[in-house]
GROMACS .gro file of N, CA and C in nm:
model
  525
    1MET      N    1   0.180   5.908   1.924
    1MET     CA    2   0.028   5.904   1.857
    1MET      C    3   0.033   5.758   1.768
    2ASN      N    4   0.137   5.798   1.663
    2ASN     CA    5   0.160   5.709   1.529
    2ASN      C    6   0.214   5.563   1.537
    3ILE      N    7   0.240   5.550   1.677
    3ILE     CA    8   0.272   5.398   1.789
    3ILE      C    9   0.178   5.256   1.754
    4ARG      N   10   0.206   5.405   1.855
    4ARG     CA   11  -0.051   5.328   1.933
    4ARG      C   12  -0.176   5.271   1.823
    5LEU      N   13  -0.187   5.341   1.662
    5LEU     CA   14  -0.233   5.329   1.577
    5LEU      C   15  -0.165   5.224   1.480
    6ILE      N   16  -0.015   5.246   1.537
    6ILE     CA   17   0.040   5.107   1.434
    6ILE      C   18  -0.046   4.953   1.530
    7PHE      N   19   0.026   4.936   1.691
    7PHE     CA   20  -0.064   4.794   1.724
    7PHE      C   21  -0.221   4.818   1.697
    8ILE      N   22  -0.264   4.919   1.677
    8ILE     CA   23  -0.414   4.869   1.771
    8ILE      C   24  -0.418   4.778   1.638
    9LEU      N   25  -0.354   4.885   1.516
    9LEU     CA   26  -0.413   4.802   1.318
    9LEU      C   27  -0.310   4.730   1.361
   10LEU      N   28  -0.260   4.558   1.432
   10LEU     CA   29  -0.152   4.476   1.415
   10LEU      C   30  -0.249   4.390   1.510
   11GLY      N   31  -0.275   4.458   1.605
   11GLY     CA   32  -0.358   4.390   1.694
   11GLY      C   33  -0.508   4.372   1.618
   12VAL      N   34  -0.531   4.448   1.571
   12VAL     CA   35  -0.728   4.461   1.526
   12VAL      C   36  -0.630   4.341   1.360
   13ILE      N   37  -0.518   4.362   1.353
   13ILE     CA   38  -0.499   4.239   1.204
   13ILE      C   39  -0.515   4.085   1.251
   14LEU      N   40  -0.400   4.074   1.360
   14LEU     CA   41  -0.387   3.964   1.436
   14LEU      C   42  -0.507   3.852   1.394
   15TRP      N   43  -0.590   3.947   1.541
   15TRP     CA   44  -0.659   3.936   1.634
   15TRP      C   45  -0.803   3.833   1.415
   16GLY      N   46  -0.804   3.952   1.337
   16GLY     CA   47  -0.832   3.930   1.262
   16GLY      C   48  -0.815   3.754   1.211
   17CYS      N   49  -0.707   3.744   1.201
   17CYS     CA   50  -0.668   3.639   1.093
   17CYS      C   51  -0.673   3.448   1.172
   18GLU      N   52  -0.753   3.431   1.185
   18GLU     CA   53  -0.777   3.301   1.313
   18GLU      C   54  -0.783   3.215   1.236
   19ARG      N   55  -0.701   3.120   1.275
   19ARG     CA   56  -0.640   2.977   1.195
   19ARG      C   57  -0.714   2.887   1.179
   20THR      N   58  -0.735   2.817   1.052
   20THR     CA   59  -0.806   2.760   1.059
   20THR      C   60  -0.825   2.653   1.039
   21PRO      N   61  -0.826   2.508   1.149
   21PRO     CA   62  -0.778   2.375   1.096
   21PRO      C   63  -0.752   2.337   1.007
   22PRO      N   64  -0.742   2.257   0.900
   22PRO     CA   65  -0.787   2.194   0.748
   22PRO      C   66  -0.832   2.096   0.827
   23PRO      N   67  -0.952   2.047   0.737
   23PRO     CA   68  -1.016   1.946   0.794
   23PRO      C   69  -1.023   1.785   0.788
   24PRO      N   70  -1.002   1.807   0.943
   24PRO     CA   71  -0.981   1.690   0.992
   24PRO      C   72  -0.984   1.561   0.867
   25GLU      N   73  -0.867   1.471   0.830
   25GLU     CA   74  -0.827   1.364   0.716
   25GLU      C   75  -0.932   1.288   0.809
   26SER      N   76  -1.016   1.219   0.639
   26SER     CA   77  -1.091   1.124   0.756
   26SER      C   78  -1.079   0.977   0.823
   27ALA      N   79  -1.105   0.907   0.854
   27ALA     CA   80  -1.053   0.854   0.867
   27ALA      C   81  -0.948   0.704   0.729
   28GLY      N   82  -0.981   0.718   0.653
   28GLY     CA   83  -0.938   0.668   0.565
   28GLY      C   84  -1.101   0.647   0.479
   29SER      N   85  -1.073   0.626   0.334
   29SER     CA   86  -1.228   0.595   0.252
   29SER      C   87  -1.242   0.421   0.242
   30TYR      N   88  -1.121   0.406   0.277
   30TYR     CA   89  -1.097   0.278   0.162
   30TYR      C   90  -0.960   0.202   0.340
   31PHE      N   91  -0.977   0.050   0.356
   31PHE     CA   92  -0.862  -0.036   0.491
   31PHE      C   93  -0.727   0.030   0.422
   32SER      N   94  -0.710   0.117   0.512
   32SER     CA   95  -0.550   0.141   0.490
   32SER      C   96  -0.411   0.045   0.508
   33LEU      N   97  -0.378  -0.013   0.450
   33LEU     CA   98  -0.265  -0.053   0.373
   33LEU      C   99  -0.130   0.007   0.439
   34ASP      N  100  -0.131   0.064   0.467
   34ASP     CA  101   0.005   0.178   0.491
   34ASP      C  102   0.004   0.040   0.598
   35ASN      N  103  -0.127   0.130   0.748
   35ASN     CA  104  -0.159   0.108   0.784
   35ASN      C  105  -0.109  -0.050   0.868
   36TYR      N  106  -0.169  -0.092   0.870
   36TYR     CA  107  -0.239  -0.270   0.844
   36TYR      C  108  -0.077  -0.275   0.803
   37PHE      N  109  -0.018  -0.314   0.737
   37PHE     CA  110   0.170  -0.318   0.732
   37PHE      C  111   0.226  -0.313   0.770
   38GLY      N  112   0.154  -0.112   0.837
   38GLY     CA  113   0.377  -0.094   0.939
   38GLY      C  114   0.304  -0.175   0.991
   39LYS      N  115   0.200  -0.274   1.057
   39LYS     CA  116   0.188  -0.289   1.249
   39LYS      C  117   0.273  -0.446   1.155
   40GLU      N  118   0.205  -0.508   1.014
   40GLU     CA  119   0.324  -0.629   1.018
   40GLU      C  120   0.452  -0.669   1.041
   41ILE      N  121   0.513  -0.574   0.983
   41ILE     CA  122   0.654  -0.497   1.031
   41ILE      C  123   0.700  -0.506   1.117
   42GLU      N  124   0.639  -0.382   1.227
   42GLU     CA  125   0.703  -0.413   1.369
   42GLU      C  126   0.673  -0.554   1.419
   43ARG      N  127   0.584  -0.621   1.414
   43ARG     CA  128   0.466  -0.795   1.484
   43ARG      C  129   0.622  -0.841   1.428
   44LEU      N  130   0.692  -0.848   1.227
   44LEU     CA  131   0.751  -0.975   1.215
   44LEU      C  132   0.932  -0.925   1.215
   45ASN      N  133   0.925  -0.785   1.239
   45ASN     CA  134   1.074  -0.776   1.239
   45ASN      C  135   1.094  -0.837   1.451
   46LEU      N  136   0.962  -0.850   1.553
   46LEU     CA  137   1.035  -0.850   1.630
   46LEU      C  138   0.954  -0.986   1.672
   47LYS      N  139   0.884  -1.050   1.566
   47LYS     CA  140   0.872  -1.241   1.592
   47LYS      C  141   1.035  -1.259   1.519
   48GLN      N  142   1.072  -1.243   1.436
   48GLN     CA  143   1.156  -1.273   1.325
   48GLN      C  144   1.192  -1.390   1.313
   49PRO      N  145   1.071  -1.546   1.239
   49PRO     CA  146   0.979  -1.629   1.183
   49PRO      C  147   1.120  -1.735   1.149
   50LEU      N  148   1.150  -1.815   1.058
   50LEU     CA  149   1.212  -1.886   0.991
   50LEU      C  150   1.116  -1.876   0.875
   51VAL      N  151   1.186  -1.807   0.764
   51VAL     CA  152   1.081  -1.821   0.600
   51VAL      C  153   1.169  -1.848   0.552
   52GLU      N  154   1.083  -1.947   0.436
   52GLU     CA  155   1.090  -1.969   0.291
   52GLU      C  156   1.093  -1.941   0.269
   53LYS      N  157   1.265  -1.895   0.114
   53LYS     CA  158   1.229  -1.750   0.092
   53LYS      C  159   1.298  -1.808  -0.043
   54THR      N  160   1.181  -1.809  -0.151
   54THR     CA  161   1.161  -1.819  -0.278
   54THR      C  162   1.197  -1.722  -0.414
   55VAL      N  163   1.318  -1.726  -0.483
   55VAL     CA  164   1.253  -1.627  -0.521
   55VAL      C  165   1.301  -1.679  -0.722
   56LYS      N  166   1.229  -1.662  -0.793
   56LYS     CA  167   1.262  -1.740  -0.953
   56LYS      C  168   1.230  -1.576  -1.022
   57LYS      N  169   1.393  -1.593  -1.164
   57LYS     CA  170   1.375  -1.483  -1.206
   57LYS      C  171   1.360  -1.545  -1.352
   58ASN      N  172   1.233  -1.483  -1.404
   58ASN     CA  173   1.219  -1.604  -1.550
   58ASN      C  174   1.259  -1.746  -1.544
   59ASP      N  175   1.385  -1.801  -1.578
   59ASP     CA  176   1.331  -1.965  -1.557
   59ASP      C  177   1.542  -2.040  -1.422
   60GLN      N  178   1.563  -1.869  -1.362
   60GLN     CA  179   1.649  -1.920  -1.301
   60GLN      C  180   1.600  -1.898  -1.110
   61GLN      N  181   1.639  -1.986  -1.032
   61GLN     CA  182   1.464  -1.992  -0.924
   61GLN      C  183   1.609  -2.026  -0.853
   62GLU      N  184   1.621  -1.948  -0.661
   62GLU     CA  185   1.694  -1.991  -0.552
   62GLU      C  186   1.580  -2.015  -0.488
   63LYS      N  187   1.603  -2.103  -0.402
   63LYS     CA  188   1.521  -2.090  -0.189
   63LYS      C  189   1.658  -2.133  -0.111
   64ARG      N  190   1.645  -2.055  -0.041
   64ARG     CA  191   1.706  -2.062   0.096
   64ARG      C  192   1.576  -2.023   0.239
   65SER      N  193   1.599  -2.069   0.422
   65SER     CA  194   1.582  -2.055   0.466
   65SER      C  195   1.645  -1.977   0.558
   66LEU      N  196   1.617  -1.820   0.569
   66LEU     CA  197   1.649  -1.719   0.627
   66LEU      C  198   1.591  -1.715   0.750
   67LYS      N  199   1.642  -1.660   0.825
   67LYS     CA  200   1.530  -1.625   1.019
   67LYS      C  201   1.574  -1.493   1.033
   68GLU      N  202   1.687  -1.392   1.003
   68GLU     CA  203   1.714  -1.300   0.990
   68GLU      C  204   1.653  -1.192   0.874
   69LEU      N  205   1.546  -1.143   0.861
   69LEU     CA  206   1.530  -1.068   0.736
   69LEU      C  207   1.439  -0.921   0.757
   70ASP      N  208   1.455  -0.863   0.702
   70ASP     CA  209   1.365  -0.675   0.692
   70ASP      C  210   1.225  -0.685   0.639
   71TRP      N  211   1.226  -0.700   0.669
   71TRP     CA  212   1.044  -0.734   0.617
   71TRP      C  213   1.013  -0.598   0.592
   72ALA      N  214   1.030  -0.463   0.657
   72ALA     CA  215   1.047  -0.332   0.540
   72ALA      C  216   1.018  -0.410   0.426
   73VAL      N  217   1.188  -0.463   0.383
   73VAL     CA  218   1.213  -0.444   0.287
   73VAL      C  219   1.088  -0.546   0.187
   74GLU      N  220   1.075  -0.632   0.255
   74GLU     CA  221   1.025  -0.788   0.247
   74GLU      C  222   0.819  -0.738   0.181
   75LEU      N  223   0.756  -0.674   0.216
   75LEU     CA  224   0.642  -0.635   0.226
   75LEU      C  225   0.589  -0.482   0.158
   76LYS      N  226   0.761  -0.454   0.129
   76LYS     CA  227   0.665  -0.245   0.074
   76LYS      C  228   0.613  -0.215  -0.007
   77ALA      N  229   0.659  -0.380  -0.145
   77ALA     CA  230   0.528  -0.371  -0.197
   77ALA      C  231   0.442  -0.401  -0.178
   78PHE      N  232   0.345  -0.417  -0.047
   78PHE     CA  233   0.236  -0.457  -0.008
   78PHE      C  234   0.168  -0.288   0.048
   79LYS      N  235   0.328  -0.234   0.078
   79LYS     CA  236   0.241  -0.166   0.192
   79LYS      C  237   0.248  -0.023   0.145
   80SER      N  238   0.286   0.039  -0.011
   80SER     CA  239   0.304   0.085  -0.104
   80SER      C  240   0.232   0.126  -0.228
   81SER      N  241   0.079   0.017  -0.194
   81SER     CA  242  -0.031   0.008  -0.204
   81SER      C  243  -0.100   0.048  -0.173
   82ASP      N  244  -0.097   0.132  -0.083
   82ASP     CA  245  -0.205   0.167  -0.046
   82ASP      C  246  -0.268   0.280  -0.094
   83ILE      N  247  -0.457   0.336  -0.122
   83ILE     CA  248  -0.431   0.361  -0.220
   83ILE      C  249  -0.535   0.480  -0.137
   84ASN      N  250  -0.567   0.530   0.040
   84ASN     CA  251  -0.592   0.632   0.120
   84ASN      C  252  -0.489   0.708   0.064
   85LYS      N  253  -0.522   0.778  -0.028
   85LYS     CA  254  -0.453   0.959  -0.073
   85LYS      C  255  -0.581   1.060  -0.131
   86PRO      N  256  -0.511   1.184  -0.046
   86PRO     CA  257  -0.706   1.171  -0.072
   86PRO      C  258  -0.722   1.291  -0.190
   87ALA      N  259  -0.584   1.305  -0.321
   87ALA     CA  260  -0.633   1.292  -0.466
   87ALA      C  261  -0.744   1.109  -0.511
   88TRP      N  262  -0.687   1.059  -0.499
   88TRP     CA  263  -0.797   0.893  -0.509
   88TRP      C  264  -0.890   0.899  -0.428
   89ARG      N  265  -0.950   0.979  -0.313
   89ARG     CA  266  -1.098   0.943  -0.252
   89ARG      C  267  -1.201   0.844  -0.335
   90ASN      N  268  -1.207   0.916  -0.439
   90ASN     CA  269  -1.342   0.848  -0.557
   90ASN      C  270  -1.233   0.772  -0.613
   91SER      N  271  -1.192   0.711  -0.639
   91SER     CA  272  -1.141   0.655  -0.730
   91SER      C  273  -1.152   0.480  -0.752
   92TYR      N  274  -1.168   0.518  -0.688
   92TYR     CA  275  -1.189   0.353  -0.631
   92TYR      C  276  -1.390   0.250  -0.562
   93SER      N  277  -1.404   0.155  -0.669
   93SER     CA  278  -1.537   0.133  -0.608
   93SER      C  279  -1.562   0.003  -0.460
   94ALA      N  280  -1.619  -0.022  -0.401
   94ALA     CA  281  -1.605  -0.144  -0.255
   94ALA      C  282  -1.689  -0.171  -0.326
   95ASP      N  283  -1.715  -0.264  -0.319
   95ASP     CA  284  -1.777  -0.399  -0.280
   95ASP      C  285  -1.774  -0.501  -0.185
   96SER      N  286  -1.858  -0.463  -0.078
   96SER     CA  287  -1.779  -0.596   0.098
   96SER      C  288  -1.945  -0.715   0.054
   97THR      N  289  -1.859  -0.814   0.103
   97THR     CA  290  -2.008  -0.851   0.105
   97THR      C  291  -1.902  -0.929   0.237
   98GLU      N  292  -1.995  -1.041   0.305
   98GLU     CA  293  -1.963  -1.102   0.439
   98GLU      C  294  -1.834  -1.150   0.460
   99GLY      N  295  -1.743  -1.146   0.481
   99GLY     CA  296  -1.617  -1.160   0.497
   99GLY      C  297  -1.508  -1.108   0.431
  100SER      N  298  -1.618  -1.020   0.331
  100SER     CA  299  -1.459  -0.915   0.258
  100SER      C  300  -1.452  -0.814   0.204
  101VAL      N  301  -1.407  -0.731   0.075
  101VAL     CA  302  -1.458  -0.629   0.063
  101VAL      C  303  -1.301  -0.630  -0.092
  102VAL      N  304  -1.371  -0.597  -0.181
  102VAL     CA  305  -1.316  -0.558  -0.288
  102VAL      C  306  -1.254  -0.398  -0.396
  103TYR      N  307  -1.167  -0.383  -0.382
  103TYR     CA  308  -1.197  -0.208  -0.440
  103TYR      C  309  -1.201  -0.253  -0.556
  104THR      N  310  -1.168  -0.112  -0.629
  104THR     CA  311  -1.163  -0.202  -0.809
  104THR      C  312  -1.130  -0.036  -0.788
  105ALA      N  313  -1.053   0.002  -0.921
  105ALA     CA  314  -1.092   0.125  -0.995
  105ALA      C  315  -1.118   0.150  -1.096
  106THR      N  316  -1.202   0.276  -1.042
  106THR     CA  317  -1.318   0.361  -1.072
  106THR      C  318  -1.223   0.440  -1.262
  107GLU      N  319  -1.129   0.469  -1.244
  107GLU     CA  320  -1.031   0.497  -1.326
  107GLU      C  321  -0.932   0.480  -1.367
  108ASP      N  322  -0.902   0.498  -1.484
  108ASP     CA  323  -0.806   0.422  -1.606
  108ASP      C  324  -0.650   0.552  -1.571
  109GLY      N  325  -0.532   0.468  -1.521
  109GLY     CA  326  -0.370   0.442  -1.521
  109GLY      C  327  -0.425   0.461  -1.329
  110LEU      N  328  -0.459   0.425  -1.305
  110LEU     CA  329  -0.471   0.422  -1.128
  110LEU      C  330  -0.357   0.274  -1.116
  111ARG      N  331  -0.238   0.197  -1.030
  111ARG     CA  332  -0.173   0.165  -1.072
  111ARG      C  333  -0.190   0.083  -1.024
  112VAL      N  334  -0.260   0.065  -0.839
  112VAL     CA  335  -0.322  -0.002  -0.782
  112VAL      C  336  -0.411  -0.038  -0.880
  113ARG      N  337  -0.507  -0.185  -0.978
  113ARG     CA  338  -0.654  -0.253  -1.000
  113ARG      C  339  -0.684  -0.333  -0.922
  114THR      N  340  -0.617  -0.389  -0.891
  114THR     CA  341  -0.764  -0.438  -0.720
  114THR      C  342  -0.708  -0.506  -0.590
  115ILE      N  343  -0.818  -0.418  -0.474
  115ILE     CA  344  -0.772  -0.490  -0.369
  115ILE      C  345  -0.840  -0.630  -0.355
  116ARG      N  346  -0.835  -0.722  -0.260
  116ARG     CA  347  -0.935  -0.814  -0.258
  116ARG      C  348  -0.910  -0.840  -0.060
  117ILE      N  349  -0.957  -0.773   0.056
  117ILE     CA  350  -0.885  -0.809   0.135
  117ILE      C  351  -1.031  -0.926   0.194
  118ARG      N  352  -0.966  -1.043   0.268
  118ARG     CA  353  -1.077  -1.113   0.347
  118ARG      C  354  -1.035  -1.141   0.482
  119GLN      N  355  -1.183  -1.081   0.559
  119GLN     CA  356  -1.171  -1.126   0.718
  119GLN      C  357  -1.316  -1.279   0.773
  120ASN      N  358  -1.191  -1.361   0.902
  120ASN     CA  359  -1.311  -1.411   0.907
  120ASN      C  360  -1.394  -1.342   1.020
  121PRO      N  361  -1.511  -1.307   1.076
  121PRO     CA  362  -1.602  -1.330   1.145
  121PRO      C  363  -1.550  -1.158   1.282
  122GLU      N  364  -1.402  -1.171   1.340
  122GLU     CA  365  -1.442  -1.170   1.417
  122GLU      C  366  -1.296  -1.034   1.386
  123GLY      N  367  -1.343  -1.026   1.251
  123GLY     CA  368  -1.211  -0.974   1.138
  123GLY      C  369  -1.086  -0.913   1.142
  124ARG      N  370  -1.063  -1.075   1.225
  124ARG     CA  371  -0.910  -0.989   1.157
  124ARG      C  372  -0.864  -1.112   1.066
  125ILE      N  373  -0.788  -1.033   0.930
  125ILE     CA  374  -0.748  -1.021   0.833
  125ILE      C  375  -0.703  -1.200   0.796
  126LEU      N  376  -0.727  -1.213   0.724
  126LEU     CA  377  -0.718  -1.391   0.661
  126LEU      C  378  -0.642  -1.366   0.529
  127SER      N  379  -0.587  -1.233   0.437
  127SER     CA  380  -0.623  -1.260   0.277
  127SER      C  381  -0.585  -1.123   0.213
  128ILE      N  382  -0.488  -1.131   0.204
  128ILE     CA  383  -0.462  -0.956   0.064
  128ILE      C  384  -0.395  -0.971  -0.078
  129VAL      N  385  -0.524  -0.915  -0.132
  129VAL     CA  386  -0.444  -0.943  -0.266
  129VAL      C  387  -0.510  -0.819  -0.332
  130ILE      N  388  -0.362  -0.792  -0.406
  130ILE     CA  389  -0.350  -0.677  -0.477
  130ILE      C  390  -0.275  -0.729  -0.585
  131GLU      N  391  -0.340  -0.601  -0.711
  131GLU     CA  392  -0.389  -0.653  -0.868
  131GLU      C  393  -0.280  -0.459  -0.870
  132ARG      N  394  -0.135  -0.462  -0.969
  132ARG     CA  395  -0.137  -0.346  -1.030
  132ARG      C  396  -0.156  -0.387  -1.134
  133ALA      N  397  -0.114  -0.348  -1.210
  133ALA     CA  398  -0.097  -0.247  -1.370
  133ALA      C  399  -0.042  -0.147  -1.423
  134GLU      N  400   0.039  -0.106  -1.471
  134GLU     CA  401   0.128  -0.002  -1.505
  134GLU      C  402   0.167  -0.009  -1.767
  135GLU      N  403   0.122   0.064  -1.724
  135GLU     CA  404   0.118   0.068  -1.920
  135GLU      C  405   0.162   0.230  -1.959
  136ASN      N  406   0.318   0.227  -2.022
  136ASN     CA  407   0.318   0.330  -2.100
  136ASN      C  408   0.370   0.308  -2.204
  137TYR      N  409   0.444   0.415  -2.284
  137TYR     CA  410   0.521   0.361  -2.395
  137TYR      C  411   0.640   0.319  -2.447
  138LEU      N  412   0.683   0.293  -2.336
  138LEU     CA  413   0.856   0.189  -2.306
  138LEU      C  414   0.755   0.062  -2.161
  139TYR      N  415   0.728   0.056  -2.171
  139TYR     CA  416   0.687  -0.097  -2.034
  139TYR      C  417   0.618  -0.098  -1.987
  140THR      N  418   0.562  -0.237  -1.948
  140THR     CA  419   0.458  -0.253  -1.941
  140THR      C  420   0.406  -0.393  -1.831
  141SER      N  421   0.368  -0.325  -1.738
  141SER     CA  422   0.405  -0.435  -1.636
  141SER      C  423   0.295  -0.476  -1.532
  142ASN      N  424   0.317  -0.584  -1.511
  142ASN     CA  425   0.133  -0.642  -1.424
  142ASN      C  426   0.239  -0.691  -1.246
  143GLU      N  427   0.175  -0.687  -1.186
  143GLU     CA  428   0.174  -0.737  -1.052
  143GLU      C  429   0.063  -0.837  -0.993
  144LEU      N  430   0.101  -0.939  -0.893
  144LEU     CA  431  -0.049  -1.010  -0.811
  144LEU      C  432   0.048  -0.966  -0.654
  145LEU      N  433   0.069  -0.992  -0.589
  145LEU     CA  434   0.041  -0.941  -0.455
  145LEU      C  435  -0.018  -1.018  -0.374
  146LYS      N  436  -0.028  -1.186  -0.248
  146LYS     CA  437  -0.103  -1.194  -0.208
  146LYS      C  438   0.020  -1.204  -0.111
  147TYR      N  439  -0.084  -1.195   0.072
  147TYR     CA  440  -0.028  -1.208   0.114
  147TYR      C  441  -0.176  -1.227   0.311
  148TYR      N  442  -0.047  -1.409   0.292
  148TYR     CA  443  -0.140  -1.468   0.489
  148TYR      C  444  -0.131  -1.457   0.537
  149PRO      N  445  -0.178  -1.357   0.670
  149PRO     CA  446  -0.096  -1.374   0.774
  149PRO      C  447   0.002  -1.475   0.875
  150ASP      N  448   0.094  -1.508   0.894
  150ASP     CA  449   0.153  -1.583   0.971
  150ASP      C  450   0.220  -1.724   0.818
  151SER      N  451   0.137  -1.706   0.746
  151SER     CA  452   0.227  -1.788   0.600
  151SER      C  453   0.237  -1.764   0.553
  152LEU      N  454   0.297  -1.646   0.437
  152LEU     CA  455   0.273  -1.658   0.301
  152LEU      C  456   0.205  -1.545   0.282
  153TYR      N  457   0.391  -1.453   0.166
  153TYR     CA  458   0.339  -1.341   0.079
  153TYR      C  459   0.379  -1.378  -0.035
  154PHE      N  460   0.389  -1.344  -0.103
  154PHE     CA  461   0.385  -1.396  -0.264
  154PHE      C  462   0.380  -1.223  -0.354
  155ILE      N  463   0.472  -1.221  -0.457
  155ILE     CA  464   0.495  -1.147  -0.516
  155ILE      C  465   0.514  -1.100  -0.638
  156GLU      N  466   0.456  -1.226  -0.718
  156GLU     CA  467   0.511  -1.132  -0.897
  156GLU      C  468   0.437  -1.100  -0.926
  157ARG      N  469   0.559  -1.110  -1.084
  157ARG     CA  470   0.561  -0.911  -1.206
  157ARG      C  471   0.655  -0.941  -1.283
  158HIS      N  472   0.535  -0.948  -1.320
  158HIS     CA  473   0.607  -0.944  -1.556
  158HIS      C  474   0.569  -0.838  -1.650
  159GLN      N  475   0.698  -0.797  -1.734
  159GLN     CA  476   0.731  -0.706  -1.745
  159GLN      C  477   0.773  -0.750  -1.861
  160LYS      N  478   0.762  -0.613  -1.926
  160LYS     CA  479   0.748  -0.635  -2.089
  160LYS      C  480   0.871  -0.487  -2.088
  161VAL      N  481   0.913  -0.485  -2.075
  161VAL     CA  482   0.987  -0.381  -2.151
  161VAL      C  483   1.008  -0.370  -2.279
  162ARG      N  484   1.005  -0.273  -2.349
  162ARG     CA  485   0.989  -0.241  -2.468
  162ARG      C  486   1.121  -0.259  -2.521
  163VAL      N  487   1.258  -0.192  -2.631
  163VAL     CA  488   1.406  -0.241  -2.596
  163VAL      C  489   1.421  -0.383  -2.567
  164LEU      N  490   1.438  -0.487  -2.466
  164LEU     CA  491   1.422  -0.547  -2.367
  164LEU      C  492   1.374  -0.711  -2.415
  165GLY      N  493   1.262  -0.655  -2.465
  165GLY     CA  494   1.242  -0.754  -2.372
  165GLY      C  495   1.106  -0.786  -2.272
  166PRO      N  496   1.066  -0.933  -2.257
  166PRO     CA  497   0.969  -0.930  -2.137
  166PRO      C  498   1.026  -1.046  -2.011
  167ASP      N  499   1.005  -1.067  -1.947
  167ASP     CA  500   1.063  -1.065  -1.792
  167ASP      C  501   0.935  -1.091  -1.693
  168ALA      N  502   1.026  -1.159  -1.666
  168ALA     CA  503   0.919  -1.275  -1.495
  168ALA      C  504   1.023  -1.263  -1.383
  169PHE      N  505   0.936  -1.191  -1.301
  169PHE     CA  506   1.010  -1.232  -1.163
  169PHE      C  507   0.903  -1.250  -1.059
  170GLN      N  508   0.959  -1.337  -0.999
  170GLN     CA  509   0.885  -1.378  -0.824
  170GLN      C  510   0.900  -1.419  -0.747
  171VAL      N  511   0.907  -1.329  -0.608
  171VAL     CA  512   0.890  -1.324  -0.442
  171VAL      C  513   0.793  -1.419  -0.401
  172SER      N  514   0.843  -1.581  -0.256
  172SER     CA  515   0.754  -1.606  -0.238
  172SER      C  516   0.867  -1.640  -0.097
  173GLY      N  517   0.669  -1.616  -0.007
  173GLY     CA  518   0.810  -1.633   0.154
  173GLY      C  519   0.676  -1.797   0.169
  174ARG      N  520   0.710  -1.873   0.224
  174ARG     CA  521   0.623  -1.936   0.352
  174ARG      C  522   0.736  -1.902   0.507
  175PHE      N  523   0.682  -1.855   0.620
  175PHE     CA  524   0.602  -1.903   0.728
  175PHE      C  525   0.553  -1.919   0.833
   0.00000   0.00000   0.00000
């Protein structure tokens, strides 16, 4: 008799514990850099275009022509600038005009400050420009990232470390 009562109670409890699915993530309030650059990485890894890559650190510069690049490494800074995170859902304002959208941080402390995306009338991306900034007691860092599909990627970083002083770094790849 007690076993039957236990099974009935267990059945009622399990039946009452309905799993409600989490609310669906919206397709993202903002343009997904993570998705876009994920697809670009796949496409460029397959295509492997010849790239004229220039790396400049302070006053030293090196230039090379490269055929095989790991595009996940080359475009990591762009992909990691995605602002579609639940905690940042209302942290950026969007200003759209015909052919472009600009996302601007509305809160201090967000590393990604602005994202500018230009598209042609068919919706194809013409350029993406990202400005990132970070500041704390030890260092200040400003970055400018530019991407032009099938043409150029550019990363410029200026950093000032309290103990070490200023440092400048620039990478560009023409393809």
